[in-house]
Coordinates of C-alpha atoms and ligand atoms in Angstrom, one line a residue:
X1 CA -2.1 -24.8 -80.6
X2 CA -3.8 -21.9 -79.1
X3 CA -5.5 -24.1 -76.5
X4 CA -2.1 -25.7 -75.6
X5 CA -0.6 -22.2 -75.2
X6 CA -3.5 -21.1 -72.9
X7 CA -3.1 -24.2 -70.8
X8 CA 0.6 -23.6 -70.5
X9 CA -0.1 -20.0 -69.6
X10 CA -2.6 -21.1 -67.1
X11 CA -0.1 -23.4 -65.6
X12 CA 2.6 -20.8 -65.5
X13 CA 0.2 -18.4 -63.9
X14 CA -0.8 -20.9 -61.3
X15 CA 2.8 -21.8 -60.6
X16 CA 3.7 -18.1 -60.1
X17 CA 0.8 -17.7 -57.7
X18 CA 1.8 -20.8 -55.8
X19 CA 5.4 -19.6 -55.8
X20 CA 4.3 -16.1 -54.5
X21 CA 2.3 -17.8 -51.8
X22 CA 5.2 -19.8 -50.7
X23 CA 7.4 -16.8 -50.6
X24 CA 5.0 -14.4 -49.0
X25 CA 3.9 -16.6 -46.1
X26 CA 5.8 -16.2 -42.8
X27 CA 5.0 -19.8 -41.9
X28 CA 7.4 -22.4 -43.0
X29 CA 6.1 -24.6 -45.8
X30 CA 7.9 -27.8 -46.4
X31 CA 6.9 -30.5 -49.0
X32 CA 8.3 -34.0 -48.6
X33 CA 7.9 -37.1 -50.5
X34 CA 6.8 -40.5 -49.1
X35 CA 10.5 -41.4 -48.7
X36 CA 10.7 -38.5 -46.3
X37 CA 13.0 -36.4 -48.5
X38 CA 12.5 -32.7 -48.7
X39 CA 11.2 -31.4 -52.1
X40 CA 10.4 -27.8 -51.3
X41 CA 11.4 -25.4 -48.6
X42 CA 10.0 -21.9 -48.5
X43 CA 11.7 -18.7 -47.2
X44 CA 9.5 -18.9 -44.1
X45 CA 11.1 -22.3 -43.4
X46 CA 14.5 -21.0 -44.2
X47 CA 13.9 -18.3 -41.5
X48 CA 12.7 -20.7 -39.0
X49 CA 15.2 -23.4 -39.4
X50 CA 18.1 -21.3 -40.4
X51 CA 18.9 -23.6 -43.5
X52 CA 19.0 -22.4 -47.0
X53 CA 16.6 -24.4 -49.3
X54 CA 19.5 -25.8 -51.2
X55 CA 21.0 -27.2 -48.0
X56 CA 17.9 -29.3 -47.2
X57 CA 16.2 -30.3 -50.5
X58 CA 16.9 -33.9 -51.2
X59 CA 17.7 -34.7 -47.5
X60 CA 15.4 -36.5 -45.1
X61 CA 13.2 -34.1 -43.2
X62 CA 14.3 -35.8 -40.0
X63 CA 17.2 -33.4 -40.2
X64 CA 14.7 -30.8 -38.9
X65 CA 13.8 -32.8 -35.8
X66 CA 15.5 -33.7 -32.6
X67 CA 17.3 -37.1 -32.7
X68 CA 14.7 -39.2 -30.9
X69 CA 11.8 -37.8 -33.1
X70 CA 13.9 -38.2 -36.2
X71 CA 14.6 -41.9 -35.7
X72 CA 10.9 -42.5 -35.5
X73 CA 9.8 -40.3 -38.4
X74 CA 10.2 -42.7 -41.4
X75 CA 8.2 -45.2 -39.4
X76 CA 5.3 -42.7 -39.1
X77 CA 5.1 -42.2 -42.8
X78 CA 5.2 -46.0 -43.5
X79 CA 2.5 -46.6 -40.9
X80 CA 0.3 -43.8 -42.3
X81 CA 0.7 -45.1 -45.9
X82 CA -0.2 -48.6 -44.7
X83 CA -3.0 -47.9 -42.4
X84 CA -4.2 -44.5 -43.5
X85 CA -4.7 -43.8 -39.9
X86 CA -3.6 -40.3 -39.3
X87 CA -1.4 -39.4 -36.3
X88 CA -0.6 -35.9 -37.5
X89 CA -2.1 -35.6 -41.0
X90 CA -4.8 -33.1 -41.1
X91 CA -4.3 -32.4 -37.4
X92 CA -2.2 -29.5 -36.1
X93 CA 0.0 -30.3 -33.1
X94 CA 2.8 -28.8 -31.2
X95 CA 6.1 -30.6 -31.8
X96 CA 9.8 -29.8 -31.3
X97 CA 12.0 -28.7 -34.2
X98 CA 15.7 -28.5 -34.7
X99 CA 17.4 -25.5 -36.2
X100 CA 20.6 -25.5 -38.2
X101 CA 22.5 -24.4 -35.0
X102 CA 21.3 -27.5 -33.3
X103 CA 18.9 -25.5 -31.1
X104 CA 15.6 -27.2 -30.3
X105 CA 12.5 -25.0 -30.3
X106 CA 8.7 -25.5 -30.0
X107 CA 6.6 -25.3 -33.2
X108 CA 3.2 -25.8 -34.4
X109 CA 3.0 -28.2 -37.2
X110 CA 0.0 -29.0 -39.4
X111 CA 0.6 -31.7 -42.2
X112 CA -1.5 -32.2 -45.2
X113 CA -1.4 -34.9 -47.9
X114 CA -1.2 -33.8 -51.6
X115 CA -2.6 -36.5 -53.8
X116 CA -1.9 -36.3 -57.6
X117 CA -2.4 -39.0 -60.1
X118 CA 1.2 -39.9 -60.0
X119 CA 2.2 -39.8 -56.5
X120 CA 1.6 -38.7 -52.8
X121 CA 3.5 -35.9 -51.2
X122 CA 3.0 -34.3 -47.8
X123 CA 3.1 -30.6 -47.0
X124 CA 4.1 -29.4 -43.6
X125 CA 3.2 -26.0 -42.4
X126 CA 5.4 -24.9 -39.5
X127 CA 4.9 -21.9 -37.1
X128 CA 7.7 -21.0 -34.8
X129 CA 6.0 -20.6 -31.3
X130 CA 9.2 -19.9 -29.3
X131 CA 8.1 -16.3 -28.5
X132 CA 4.5 -17.4 -27.6
X133 CA 5.9 -20.0 -25.3
X134 CA 8.3 -17.5 -23.8
X135 CA 5.5 -15.2 -23.1
X136 CA 3.4 -18.0 -21.7
X137 CA 6.4 -19.1 -19.5
X138 CA 6.9 -15.5 -18.2
X139 CA 3.2 -15.2 -17.5
X140 CA 3.3 -18.5 -15.5
X141 CA 6.4 -17.4 -13.7
X142 CA 4.8 -14.0 -12.8
X143 CA 1.7 -15.9 -11.7
X144 CA 3.8 -18.2 -9.5
X145 CA 5.7 -15.1 -8.1
X146 CA 2.5 -13.4 -7.3
X147 CA 1.3 -16.6 -5.6
X148 CA 4.5 -16.7 -3.6
X149 CA 4.2 -13.0 -2.6
X150 CA 0.6 -13.6 -1.4
X151 CA 1.6 -16.8 0.3
X152 CA 4.5 -15.3 2.1
X153 CA 3.2 -11.8 2.8
X154 CA 3.3 -11.0 6.5
X155 CA -0.2 -9.4 6.3
X156 CA -3.5 -11.2 5.9
X157 CA -4.9 -11.2 2.3
X158 CA -8.3 -12.4 1.2
X159 CA -10.6 -11.9 -1.7
X160 CA -14.3 -11.8 -1.5
X161 CA -17.3 -11.2 -3.8
X162 CA -19.1 -8.0 -3.6
X163 CA -21.3 -9.1 -0.6
X164 CA -18.2 -10.1 1.3
X165 CA -18.2 -13.8 0.9
X166 CA -14.5 -14.9 1.2
X167 CA -13.2 -16.8 -1.8
X168 CA -9.4 -17.2 -1.1
X169 CA -7.3 -16.5 1.9
X170 CA -3.5 -16.5 2.4
X171 CA -1.5 -18.4 5.1
X172 CA -1.0 -15.1 7.1
X173 CA -4.8 -14.6 7.4
X174 CA -5.2 -18.3 8.3
X175 CA -2.6 -18.0 11.0
X176 CA -4.1 -14.7 12.3
X177 CA -7.5 -16.1 12.7
X178 CA -6.2 -19.4 13.9
X179 CA -8.8 -21.5 12.0
X180 CA -8.4 -23.7 9.0
X181 CA -9.0 -22.2 5.5
X182 CA -12.0 -24.4 5.1
X183 CA -13.7 -22.6 7.9
X184 CA -12.9 -19.1 6.5
X185 CA -13.7 -19.7 2.8
X186 CA -17.4 -19.1 2.2
X187 CA -17.9 -17.0 5.2
X188 CA -18.6 -13.3 5.1
X189 CA -15.6 -11.2 6.0
X190 CA -17.8 -8.9 8.1
X191 CA -18.5 -12.0 10.4
X192 CA -15.0 -11.8 11.9
X193 CA -15.6 -8.3 13.3
X194 CA -16.8 -8.1 16.9
X195 CA -20.5 -7.2 17.1
X196 CA -19.9 -3.5 17.9
X197 CA -17.7 -3.2 14.8
X198 CA -19.8 -5.4 12.4
X199 CA -22.1 -2.7 11.1
X200 CA -19.2 -0.3 10.5
X201 CA -17.2 -2.9 8.6
X202 CA -20.3 -4.0 6.5
X203 CA -21.0 -0.2 5.7
X204 CA -17.3 0.3 4.6
X205 CA -17.8 -2.8 2.3
X206 CA -21.0 -1.4 0.8
X207 CA -19.5 2.0 0.2
X208 CA -16.6 0.4 -1.5
X209 CA -18.8 -1.6 -3.8
X210 CA -20.8 1.6 -4.6
X211 CA -17.4 3.0 -5.9
X212 CA -16.4 5.1 -2.9
X213 CA -12.8 5.3 -1.9
X214 CA -12.9 4.0 1.7
X215 CA -10.4 4.7 4.5
X216 CA -8.6 2.0 6.3
X217 CA -11.0 0.3 8.7
X218 CA -9.7 -0.2 12.2
X219 CA -11.6 -2.6 14.1
X220 CA -11.5 -5.6 16.4
X221 CA -11.7 -9.2 15.0
X222 CA -12.4 -12.4 16.8
X223 CA -10.2 -15.3 16.1
X224 CA -10.0 -18.9 17.4
X225 CA -11.3 -19.5 20.8
X226 CA -12.7 -15.8 20.9
X227 CA -9.2 -14.3 20.9
X228 CA -9.6 -10.5 20.2
X229 CA -7.3 -8.7 17.7
X230 CA -7.0 -5.1 16.7
X231 CA -6.8 -5.1 13.0
X232 CA -6.5 -2.5 10.2
X233 CA -8.5 -3.7 7.2
X234 CA -7.9 -2.1 3.9
X235 CA -10.5 -3.0 1.2
X236 CA -9.9 -2.6 -2.5
X237 CA -12.4 -3.1 -5.3
X238 CA -10.8 -4.8 -8.3
X239 CA -12.4 -5.1 -11.8
X240 CA -11.6 -8.2 -13.9
X241 CA -10.9 -7.6 -17.6
X242 CA -14.2 -9.2 -18.6
X243 CA -16.1 -6.7 -16.4
X244 CA -17.0 -8.5 -13.2
X245 CA -15.5 -7.2 -9.9
X246 CA -14.3 -8.7 -6.6
X247 CA -12.8 -7.3 -3.4
X248 CA -9.3 -7.7 -2.1
X249 CA -8.9 -7.3 1.7
X250 CA -5.5 -6.6 3.3
X251 CA -5.6 -7.2 7.0
X252 CA -2.9 -6.1 9.4
X253 CA -2.8 -7.3 13.0
X254 CA -2.1 -4.3 15.1
X255 CA -2.7 -5.9 18.4
X256 CA 0.8 -5.5 19.7
X257 CA 1.1 -2.0 18.4
X258 CA -2.1 -1.0 19.9
X259 CA -1.0 -2.7 23.2
X260 CA 2.4 -0.9 23.1
X261 CA 0.7 2.4 22.2
X262 CA -1.6 1.9 25.2
X263 CA 1.3 1.1 27.4
X264 CA 3.1 4.3 26.3
X265 CA -0.1 6.2 26.9
X266 CA -0.4 4.8 30.4
X267 CA 3.3 5.5 31.2
X268 CA 2.9 9.0 29.8
X269 CA 0.0 9.6 32.1
X270 CA 1.7 8.1 35.1
X271 CA 4.7 10.4 34.4
X272 CA 2.4 13.4 34.0
X273 CA 0.7 12.5 37.3
X274 CA 4.1 12.2 39.1
X275 CA 4.9 15.6 37.4
X276 CA 1.8 17.2 38.9
X277 CA 2.5 15.8 42.3
X278 CA 6.1 17.2 42.1
X279 CA 4.8 20.6 41.0
X280 CA 2.4 20.6 43.8
X281 CA 5.2 19.6 46.2
X282 CA 7.3 22.6 45.0
X283 CA 4.2 24.8 45.6
X284 CA 3.5 23.3 49.0
X285 CA 4.6 26.3 51.0
X286 CA 2.5 28.8 48.9
X287 CA -0.5 26.4 49.1
X288 CA -0.1 26.1 52.8
X289 CA -0.1 29.8 53.0
X290 CA -3.2 30.0 50.9
X291 CA -5.0 27.7 53.1
X292 CA -3.6 29.2 56.3
X293 CA -5.2 32.5 55.6
X294 CA -8.7 31.5 55.7
X295 CA -8.1 29.1 58.7
X296 CA -6.6 32.0 60.6
X297 CA -9.5 34.2 59.7
X298 CA -11.9 31.5 60.9
X299 CA -10.1 31.0 64.1
X300 CA -10.2 34.8 64.6
X301 CA -13.8 35.1 64.1
X302 CA -14.6 32.1 66.2
X303 CA -12.6 33.5 69.2
X304 CA -14.4 36.8 68.8
X305 CA -17.8 35.0 69.0
X306 CA -16.7 33.0 72.0
X307 CA -15.6 36.3 73.7
X308 CA -18.9 38.0 72.9
X309 CA -20.9 35.0 74.2
X310 CA -18.7 34.9 77.3
X311 CA -19.2 38.6 78.0
X312 CA -23.0 38.1 77.8
X313 CA -23.2 41.0 75.4
X314 CA -23.6 38.9 72.3
X315 CA -26.3 40.2 70.0
X316 CA -27.7 38.0 67.3
X317 CA -26.9 40.2 64.2
X318 CA -23.2 40.5 65.2
X319 CA -23.0 36.8 65.8
X320 CA -24.8 36.1 62.5
X321 CA -22.2 38.3 60.6
X322 CA -19.3 36.5 62.3
X323 CA -20.7 33.1 61.4
X324 CA -21.2 34.3 57.8
X325 CA -17.6 35.3 57.6
X326 CA -16.5 31.9 59.1
X327 CA -18.5 30.2 56.4
X328 CA -17.1 32.3 53.6
X329 CA -13.6 31.6 54.8
X330 CA -14.2 27.9 55.1
X331 CA -15.6 27.8 51.6
X332 CA -12.5 29.7 50.3
X333 CA -10.2 27.1 52.0
X334 CA -12.4 24.4 50.6
X335 CA -12.0 25.8 47.0
X336 CA -8.2 25.7 47.3
X337 CA -8.3 22.1 48.4
X338 CA -10.8 21.2 45.5
X339 CA -8.6 22.9 43.0
X340 CA -5.6 20.9 44.2
X341 CA -7.6 17.7 44.4
X342 CA -8.8 18.1 40.8
X343 CA -5.2 18.8 39.8
X344 CA -3.7 15.7 41.3
X345 CA -6.4 13.1 41.6
X346 CA -5.2 10.1 39.6
X347 CA -7.8 9.4 36.9
X348 CA -8.1 8.1 33.3
X349 CA -7.1 10.7 30.9
X350 CA -10.1 12.0 29.0
X351 CA -10.2 14.6 26.3
X352 CA -12.8 17.3 26.0
X353 CA -13.5 20.1 23.6
X354 CA -12.5 23.2 25.6
X355 CA -11.7 26.9 25.2
X356 CA -8.0 27.4 26.0
X357 CA -9.0 30.7 27.8
X358 CA -10.9 28.7 30.4
X359 CA -7.9 26.5 31.0
X360 CA -5.8 29.6 31.5
X361 CA -8.3 30.9 34.0
X362 CA -8.2 27.7 36.0
X363 CA -4.4 27.6 36.0
X364 CA -4.2 31.2 37.1
X365 CA -6.4 30.3 40.0
X366 CA -3.8 27.7 41.0
X367 CA -0.7 29.7 40.2
X368 CA -1.8 33.0 41.7
X369 CA -0.7 32.0 45.2
X370 CA 2.7 31.1 44.0
X371 CA 3.0 34.3 41.9
X372 CA 1.8 36.5 44.7
X373 CA 4.4 35.0 47.1
X374 CA 7.2 35.5 44.5
X375 CA 5.8 39.1 43.9
X376 CA 5.4 38.4 40.2
X377 CA 2.6 40.3 38.3
X378 CA 0.5 38.1 36.1
X379 CA -1.0 39.7 33.1
X380 CA -3.2 38.1 30.4
X381 CA -4.2 39.0 26.9
X382 CA -6.7 36.4 25.8
X383 CA -8.1 36.5 22.3
X384 CA -11.9 36.3 22.1
X385 CA -13.7 34.0 19.7
X386 CA -11.0 31.4 19.7
X387 CA -11.7 28.0 18.2
X388 CA -11.8 25.2 20.7
X389 CA -9.1 22.5 21.3
X390 CA -9.7 18.8 22.0
X391 CA -7.5 18.1 25.1
X392 CA -7.2 16.6 28.5
X393 CA -7.9 19.8 30.5
X394 CA -5.9 18.8 33.6
X395 CA -2.9 17.8 31.4
X396 CA -3.0 21.2 29.6
X397 CA -3.3 22.9 32.9
X398 CA -0.3 21.0 34.1
X399 CA 1.7 22.3 31.0
X400 CA 0.7 25.9 31.7
X401 CA 1.5 25.6 35.4
X402 CA 4.9 24.3 34.6
X403 CA 5.6 27.1 32.2
X404 CA 4.3 29.7 34.8
X405 CA 6.4 28.2 37.6
X406 CA 9.5 28.2 35.4
X407 CA 8.9 31.9 34.4
X408 CA 8.5 32.7 38.2
X409 CA 11.8 30.9 39.0
X410 CA 13.5 32.7 36.1
X411 CA 12.5 36.2 37.4
X412 CA 13.4 35.7 41.0
X413 CA 16.7 37.4 40.6
X414 CA 15.0 40.6 39.2
X415 CA 13.8 43.6 41.2
X416 CA 10.2 43.2 42.3
X417 CA 8.7 45.7 39.7
X418 CA 10.3 43.9 36.9
X419 CA 8.9 40.6 37.6
X420 CA 6.0 40.4 34.9
X421 CA 4.6 37.3 33.3
X422 CA 2.3 37.7 30.4
X423 CA 0.0 35.0 29.2
X424 CA -1.7 35.4 25.9
X425 CA -3.8 33.3 23.6
X426 CA -4.2 33.6 19.8
X427 CA -5.3 31.8 16.7
X428 CA -2.7 31.0 14.0
X429 CA -3.3 29.0 10.8
X430 CA -5.8 26.5 12.0
X431 CA -4.1 26.2 15.4
X432 CA -4.7 27.7 18.9
X433 CA -1.6 29.1 20.7
X434 CA -0.9 29.9 24.3
X435 CA 2.2 32.2 24.7
X436 CA 4.0 32.7 27.9
X437 CA 6.4 35.7 28.0
X438 CA 8.6 36.4 31.0
X439 CA 11.5 38.9 31.6
X440 CA 13.9 36.5 33.2
X441 CA 16.8 36.5 30.6
X442 CA 15.7 33.6 28.5
X443 CA 17.5 30.3 27.8
X444 CA 21.2 30.6 26.7
X445 CA 21.8 29.6 23.1
X446 CA 24.2 26.6 24.1
X447 CA 21.6 24.8 26.1
X448 CA 18.5 25.2 24.0
X449 CA 19.0 21.9 22.2
X450 CA 18.7 20.1 25.6
X451 CA 15.9 22.3 26.9
X452 CA 13.1 19.6 26.4
X453 CA 15.3 16.6 27.4
X454 CA 14.5 14.8 30.6
X455 CA 16.7 15.7 33.6
X456 CA 18.0 18.9 32.0
X457 CA 18.0 21.5 34.7
X458 CA 20.1 24.5 35.7
X459 CA 18.4 24.8 39.1
X460 CA 20.0 23.6 42.3
X461 CA 17.0 21.7 43.4
X462 CA 15.5 21.2 40.0
X463 CA 14.5 17.8 38.6
X464 CA 14.6 18.7 34.9
X465 CA 11.4 16.9 34.2
X466 CA 8.9 19.8 33.8
X467 CA 9.6 20.8 30.2
X468 CA 10.2 17.2 29.1
X469 CA 6.8 16.1 30.5
X470 CA 5.1 19.2 29.1
X471 CA 6.6 18.6 25.6
X472 CA 5.3 14.9 25.5
X473 CA 1.9 16.0 26.8
X474 CA 1.6 18.6 24.0
X475 CA 3.0 16.2 21.4
X476 CA 0.5 13.5 22.4
X477 CA -2.3 16.1 21.7
X478 CA -0.9 16.6 18.2
X479 CA 0.6 19.9 19.2
X480 CA 4.0 21.5 19.7
X481 CA 5.9 23.3 22.5
X482 CA 8.5 25.8 21.2
X483 CA 10.8 28.2 22.8
X484 CA 12.1 31.5 21.5
X485 CA 13.5 34.7 23.0
X486 CA 11.1 37.5 23.4
X487 CA 11.6 41.3 22.9
X488 CA 11.4 41.9 26.7
X489 CA 14.7 40.1 27.1
X490 CA 13.1 37.0 28.5
X491 CA 11.9 33.6 27.5
X492 CA 8.8 32.9 25.3
X493 CA 7.3 29.5 25.5
X494 CA 4.5 28.8 22.9
X495 CA 2.1 25.9 23.2
X496 CA 0.5 25.3 19.8
X497 CA -2.5 23.0 19.4
X498 CA -4.7 21.9 16.5
X499 CA -7.9 23.8 16.5
X500 CA -11.1 21.8 16.5
X501 CA -12.9 22.6 13.1
X502 CA -16.1 24.7 13.8
Ligands
ADP601 P1 13.3 22.2 36.3 O1 12.4 23.4 36.5 O2 13.1 21.2 37.3 O3 14.8 22.7 36.0 P2 12.2 22.0 33.6 O4 12.2 21.0 32.7 O5 10.9 22.7 33.9 O6 12.9 21.5 34.9 O7 13.2 23.2 33.0 C1 14.5 22.9 32.6 C2 15.4 24.1 32.5 O8 15.0 24.9 31.5 C3 15.4 24.9 33.7 O9 16.3 24.4 34.7 C4 15.9 26.2 33.2 O10 17.3 26.1 32.9 C5 15.3 26.2 31.8 N1 14.1 27.1 31.7 C6 12.8 26.6 31.8 N2 12.0 27.6 31.7 C7 12.7 28.8 31.6 C8 12.4 30.2 31.6 N3 11.2 30.6 31.5 N4 13.5 31.1 31.5 C9 14.7 30.7 31.5 N5 15.1 29.3 31.6 C10 14.1 28.4 31.7

C-alpha cells in the first residue's frame, strides 16, 4: 500500500516537473500521435502559433503548416513508421510554420520520437526565428547597400593588407587606372605612384600601420599607357573584430582640379604682369625723367672733356675726375633700367622667404621718382625683428607700388606740404602687415563695397584694375588686403600676410 502510494507520488512529482518544464520553456513543444493529431501544446507553442491549446488538441498538426507542406505531412509520418528512415526525426531543421492569423513564419523544428510500451508519439520543439531572420535580412541588405555604395562611389576605393598589397578595388578605381581589376589586385598600391612619389607614399603607409594619423597624400599616379594623374590618397587603418587589420584607401583624381588651378594661377600671373606693365606705363614720364638726369649729366661731362682736350689744356687728373663722374651717372641710369627690368620681365612666379622691410625698400626705390615728381613726402616706420613671409617678391612689390601710386593720386589735390605718405610694417597675431597711410580724403562709404572689384575707378584715365589685381595677388599668398579710414583724414590700406614660423 505504502509502495503504491510512493509510486503514485513519484509519478505525480514527475508529471508536475514535466508540466513545469512545458510551461517554463519559451520554445513551443507539441506532442502528436502517429495519426498526426496534436496531443499536447505548451504555452510556448500557444505564443508562437497564436492558438490556445484547446483549439488545436485533437486536430491534425498540419493545421500549423502552410498548405503545401500540410498535404505531405501525413505521408512523412507513414513513411517514417514504415522505413524508420528519418527525414526530420532527431534532426533539427528550418521549416515554415503557419500562425492562427494565417501568417507564415520561419521556425526551427527539432522532432523526437517518444517510445513507450503502448505506443509511439512524436515531440516537436519549435523555435520562432522570425526575428533572427529579420536581423539576418537587414544585415544582408546593409551589406548589399554598402557594396552598392562602394561600387557606385565616384572616388576610387581599395583595400590592402598592411604591406600595401591590394585585395579589392571598386569600379571607380578600375576606371581611373584604366586597367582590369585582375591587373590591380595583388599589386602593391605604392607601385602606382610615380617614382619620385613612391617613397613618400610607402612611408605614409608605414606610418599608418604603426598607428599614426596620416595626412591626405597628394601625389601622382601612373595609369594605363603611362597616363599621369594627380591624386589625393587618403589611407585609413581598419581593425577587424577578430583583431587583424587592413587598410582602406580612398583615391580622388584631382587632375582636372589641379589643371584648372594651374590655369587660374597662370592667368593671375599674366594679369599681374599686364598690371605691372600698365603701372610702369603710367610712371613712364617720371622714369624718363629719372633716366634723363644721368644722361644729361653724362652729356655735360663729355662735352666739358671734349672742350678741355680741344683747348689743349686738358690735364689728366681733371679728365680722370670727369670720366669718373660719367661712369657714376651711367651706373645710376643702368640701375634705374635694371630695377624696371626686374619689375616687368616676364618670368615664372617663384616664392621666397623674405623680410617685408626689404620689399618696401625695393619699392621705394621704384616709387621715389614718382613721389618726387608729385611732391609727395614718403615716410617709413618699419618694425625691426619681423618674422619673414613666403611670397613672390616681385608680385608683393607690385601690390605696394599700386597702393603707393593710388595714394599719390589721391593727394594731388592737396597743398604740397600736406602730401605725406607713410608706409609702416608691423607684426600682428602670427601675421606680418604693411600699412599705407595717406591724407587724400579716403574712399567714400558708398563705393567701398566696389573698391576691390575689377574696373572700379573714379579716375578719368583710370583702368580700375590695380586694387583688384593687388587683392588677388595677396589672396593667392594666403593674405588679405583691407581698407579703412585713418586718423589723418585719408585712406589706410593694410596688406596682411601669414608669417613664416621661425
Ligand atoms: P585705378 O587707380 O585705375 O582707378 P585702382 O583699382 O587702383 O584703379 O583703384 C580703384 C579706385 O579706388 C580708384 O579709382 C579710387 O577711386 C579708389 N582708391 C584707391 N586708392 C585710393 C586712395 N589711397 N585714396 C582714395 N581712393 C582710392
